[in-house]
Amino acid sequence: MKHTIRSVRQEDWTKIKALRLDALRDPVAHLAFLDTYEQAAALPDEFWQDRAAGAAEGRTARQFVAEASDGHWLGTVSVLVERHGVETFFGDVPGVPQTHIVGVFVRPETRGTGLAEELFQAALDWSWSLTEPPVERVRLFVHEDNTRAEAMYGKVGFKRTGHSVPVAGQPTCNDNELALLRG
């Protein structure tokens, strides 16, 4: 399957919205995403336009997509910049400059083809290219029951850190932190 990995552009907001809604319809979405299809579908167009603008600018976030030669989007990954000593969206305070991978989704028909690894490589390359300050590690969280995703993350070098947090809305379940150190 011929495709290109690229950063989103501001004008891609309708495709960003459509792909996110498709991701939230996935049978394991409850293990991978904090929001639901119903919540995301109810958001106004301005939300999606702002999200696209922020992810395209690349100063605090960047979103990458795999785009087929016909323009159809096959998958995505987003990266958030987390500054040393500054509270994150997730309520913790990083001890080092880092990025945080979120919003990982590849369409079912592309799973197992290496597409996810290519998206991760783009996210890692971008993370390591940041210089003010240089990123020391890249992290992500994975639901303890999402073994398929954790296995894929392991393929690109992520390892459990021993840190976990309760899953929002599921206090008996945990999201495990995985990280990859600069090196």
GROMACS .gro file of C-alpha atoms in nm:
model
  183
    1MET     CA    1   0.000   0.000   0.000
    2LYS     CA    2   0.155   0.325  -0.112
    3HIS     CA    3   0.128   0.608   0.139
    4THR     CA    4   0.298   0.917   0.274
    5ILE     CA    5   0.360   1.009   0.637
    6ARG     CA    6   0.317   1.382   0.690
    7SER     CA    7   0.221   1.648   0.943
    8VAL     CA    8  -0.136   1.767   0.938
    9ARG     CA    9  -0.217   2.105   0.794
   10GLN     CA   10  -0.466   2.355   0.931
   11GLU     CA   11  -0.702   2.296   0.639
   12ASP     CA   12  -0.716   1.922   0.726
   13TRP     CA   13  -0.958   1.980   1.015
   14THR     CA   14  -1.248   1.790   0.854
   15LYS     CA   15  -1.024   1.487   0.794
   16ILE     CA   16  -0.888   1.511   1.149
   17LYS     CA   17  -1.245   1.507   1.281
   18ALA     CA   18  -1.351   1.217   1.056
   19LEU     CA   19  -1.049   1.002   1.148
   20ARG     CA   20  -1.097   1.069   1.520
   21LEU     CA   21  -1.463   0.968   1.497
   22ASP     CA   22  -1.363   0.650   1.311
   23ALA     CA   23  -1.106   0.575   1.583
   24LEU     CA   24  -1.370   0.618   1.852
   25ARG     CA   25  -1.591   0.361   1.676
   26ASP     CA   26  -1.315   0.098   1.698
   27PRO     CA   27  -1.409  -0.197   1.922
   28VAL     CA   28  -1.114  -0.128   2.157
   29ALA     CA   29  -1.158   0.251   2.167
   30HIS     CA   30  -1.259   0.229   2.533
   31LEU     CA   31  -0.908   0.099   2.607
   32ALA     CA   32  -0.726   0.361   2.401
   33PHE     CA   33  -0.904   0.695   2.425
   34LEU     CA   34  -1.028   0.921   2.703
   35ASP     CA   35  -1.332   1.046   2.514
   36THR     CA   36  -1.622   0.867   2.347
   37TYR     CA   37  -1.768   0.887   1.999
   38GLU     CA   38  -2.071   1.072   2.134
   39GLN     CA   39  -1.857   1.331   2.312
   40ALA     CA   40  -1.637   1.394   2.008
   41ALA     CA   41  -1.926   1.401   1.761
   42ALA     CA   42  -2.095   1.673   1.969
   43LEU     CA   43  -1.796   1.909   1.951
   44PRO     CA   44  -1.839   2.217   1.730
   45ASP     CA   45  -1.640   2.270   1.413
   46GLU     CA   46  -1.440   2.543   1.588
   47PHE     CA   47  -1.295   2.279   1.823
   48TRP     CA   48  -1.167   2.074   1.529
   49GLN     CA   49  -1.036   2.383   1.351
   50ASP     CA   50  -0.843   2.489   1.662
   51ARG     CA   51  -0.713   2.136   1.710
   52ALA     CA   52  -0.587   2.127   1.351
   53ALA     CA   53  -0.419   2.466   1.384
   54GLY     CA   54  -0.241   2.363   1.705
   55ALA     CA   55  -0.126   2.028   1.568
   56ALA     CA   56  -0.003   2.182   1.243
   57GLU     CA   57   0.202   2.458   1.408
   58GLY     CA   58   0.425   2.212   1.591
   59ARG     CA   59   0.544   2.423   1.887
   60THR     CA   60   0.352   2.242   2.161
   61ALA     CA   61   0.195   1.959   1.962
   62ARG     CA   62   0.225   1.787   1.627
   63GLN     CA   63  -0.003   1.538   1.456
   64PHE     CA   64   0.117   1.299   1.187
   65VAL     CA   65  -0.099   1.107   0.944
   66ALA     CA   66  -0.046   0.827   0.699
   67GLU     CA   67  -0.211   0.933   0.376
   68ALA     CA   68  -0.282   0.692   0.091
   69SER     CA   69  -0.207   0.798  -0.265
   70ASP     CA   70  -0.582   0.864  -0.314
   71GLY     CA   71  -0.587   1.105  -0.017
   72HIS     CA   72  -0.757   0.861   0.224
   73TRP     CA   73  -0.612   0.872   0.575
   74LEU     CA   74  -0.491   0.536   0.706
   75GLY     CA   75  -0.371   0.627   1.054
   76THR     CA   76  -0.249   0.894   1.289
   77VAL     CA   77  -0.037   0.972   1.594
   78SER     CA   78  -0.009   1.296   1.793
   79VAL     CA   79   0.276   1.426   2.007
   80LEU     CA   80   0.244   1.672   2.295
   81VAL     CA   81   0.543   1.866   2.428
   82GLU     CA   82   0.576   1.847   2.806
   83ARG     CA   83   0.812   2.095   2.970
   84HIS     CA   84   1.031   2.015   3.270
   85GLY     CA   85   0.866   2.138   3.590
   86VAL     CA   86   0.539   2.238   3.424
   87GLU     CA   87   0.218   2.050   3.506
   88THR     CA   88   0.090   1.849   3.210
   89PHE     CA   89  -0.260   1.799   3.079
   90PHE     CA   90  -0.252   1.471   3.273
   91GLY     CA   91  -0.177   1.644   3.606
   92ASP     CA   92   0.182   1.532   3.661
   93VAL     CA   93   0.500   1.740   3.652
   94PRO     CA   94   0.783   1.602   3.435
   95GLY     CA   95   1.131   1.589   3.582
   96VAL     CA   96   1.284   1.624   3.234
   97PRO     CA   97   1.182   1.779   2.901
   98GLN     CA   98   0.977   1.516   2.720
   99THR     CA   99   0.708   1.453   2.466
  100HIS     CA  100   0.395   1.246   2.511
  101ILE     CA  101   0.245   1.034   2.234
  102VAL     CA  102  -0.135   1.028   2.227
  103GLY     CA  103  -0.417   0.960   1.983
  104VAL     CA  104  -0.262   0.656   1.817
  105PHE     CA  105  -0.491   0.494   1.560
  106VAL     CA  106  -0.444   0.290   1.244
  107ARG     CA  107  -0.734   0.157   1.044
  108PRO     CA  108  -0.797  -0.216   1.096
  109GLU     CA  109  -0.705  -0.301   0.736
  110THR     CA  110  -0.356  -0.152   0.785
  111ARG     CA  111  -0.273  -0.315   1.119
  112GLY     CA  112   0.026  -0.544   1.110
  113THR     CA  113   0.168  -0.381   0.796
  114GLY     CA  114   0.430  -0.165   0.969
  115LEU     CA  115   0.226   0.154   0.925
  116ALA     CA  116   0.204   0.219   1.300
  117GLU     CA  117   0.581   0.186   1.330
  118GLU     CA  118   0.625   0.441   1.049
  119LEU     CA  119   0.393   0.685   1.226
  120PHE     CA  120   0.588   0.634   1.548
  121GLN     CA  121   0.916   0.696   1.367
  122ALA     CA  122   0.784   1.032   1.245
  123ALA     CA  123   0.674   1.118   1.601
  124LEU     CA  124   1.011   1.016   1.743
  125ASP     CA  125   1.209   1.200   1.475
  126TRP     CA  126   1.011   1.517   1.549
  127SER     CA  127   1.055   1.472   1.925
  128TRP     CA  128   1.431   1.426   1.898
  129SER     CA  129   1.456   1.728   1.667
  130LEU     CA  130   1.327   1.966   1.935
  131THR     CA  131   1.611   2.174   2.075
  132GLU     CA  132   1.476   2.429   2.322
  133PRO     CA  133   1.524   2.235   2.543
  134PRO     CA  134   1.622   1.902   2.392
  135VAL     CA  135   1.373   1.626   2.467
  136GLU     CA  136   1.522   1.360   2.695
  137ARG     CA  137   1.244   1.104   2.668
  138VAL     CA  138   0.922   1.021   2.488
  139ARG     CA  139   0.639   0.863   2.683
  140LEU     CA  140   0.291   0.725   2.639
  141PHE     CA  141   0.029   0.551   2.848
  142VAL     CA  142  -0.140   0.223   2.756
  143HIS     CA  143  -0.439   0.056   2.922
  144GLU     CA  144  -0.335  -0.256   3.112
  145ASP     CA  145  -0.573  -0.465   2.897
  146ASN     CA  146  -0.454  -0.327   2.562
  147THR     CA  147  -0.190  -0.593   2.502
  148ARG     CA  148  -0.196  -0.552   2.123
  149ALA     CA  149  -0.103  -0.184   2.150
  150GLU     CA  150   0.162  -0.247   2.414
  151ALA     CA  151   0.323  -0.511   2.193
  152MET     CA  152   0.342  -0.264   1.903
  153TYR     CA  153   0.492   0.004   2.129
  154GLY     CA  154   0.753  -0.250   2.239
  155LYS     CA  155   0.849  -0.307   1.874
  156VAL     CA  156   0.960   0.056   1.847
  157GLY     CA  157   1.153   0.045   2.175
  158PHE     CA  158   0.911   0.161   2.444
  159LYS     CA  159   0.943  -0.005   2.784
  160ARG     CA  160   0.734   0.009   3.100
  161THR     CA  161   0.863   0.259   3.353
  162GLY     CA  162   0.682   0.114   3.655
  163HIS     CA  163   0.457   0.420   3.679
  164SER     CA  164   0.083   0.379   3.629
  165VAL     CA  165  -0.228   0.591   3.678
  166PRO     CA  166  -0.591   0.496   3.731
  167VAL     CA  167  -0.799   0.502   3.413
  168ALA     CA  168  -1.049   0.788   3.411
  169GLY     CA  169  -1.392   0.644   3.479
  170GLN     CA  170  -1.247   0.297   3.552
  171PRO     CA  171  -1.091   0.324   3.900
  172THR     CA  172  -1.008  -0.049   3.915
  173CYS     CA  173  -0.800  -0.031   3.594
  174ASN     CA  174  -0.462   0.129   3.524
  175ASP     CA  175  -0.285   0.294   3.235
  176ASN     CA  176   0.082   0.194   3.237
  177GLU     CA  177   0.346   0.446   3.139
  178LEU     CA  178   0.595   0.336   2.873
  179ALA     CA  179   0.894   0.546   2.774
  180LEU     CA  180   1.181   0.563   2.531
  181LEU     CA  181   1.492   0.751   2.640
  182ARG     CA  182   1.709   0.960   2.410
  183GLY     CA  183   2.004   0.751   2.321
   0.00000   0.00000   0.00000
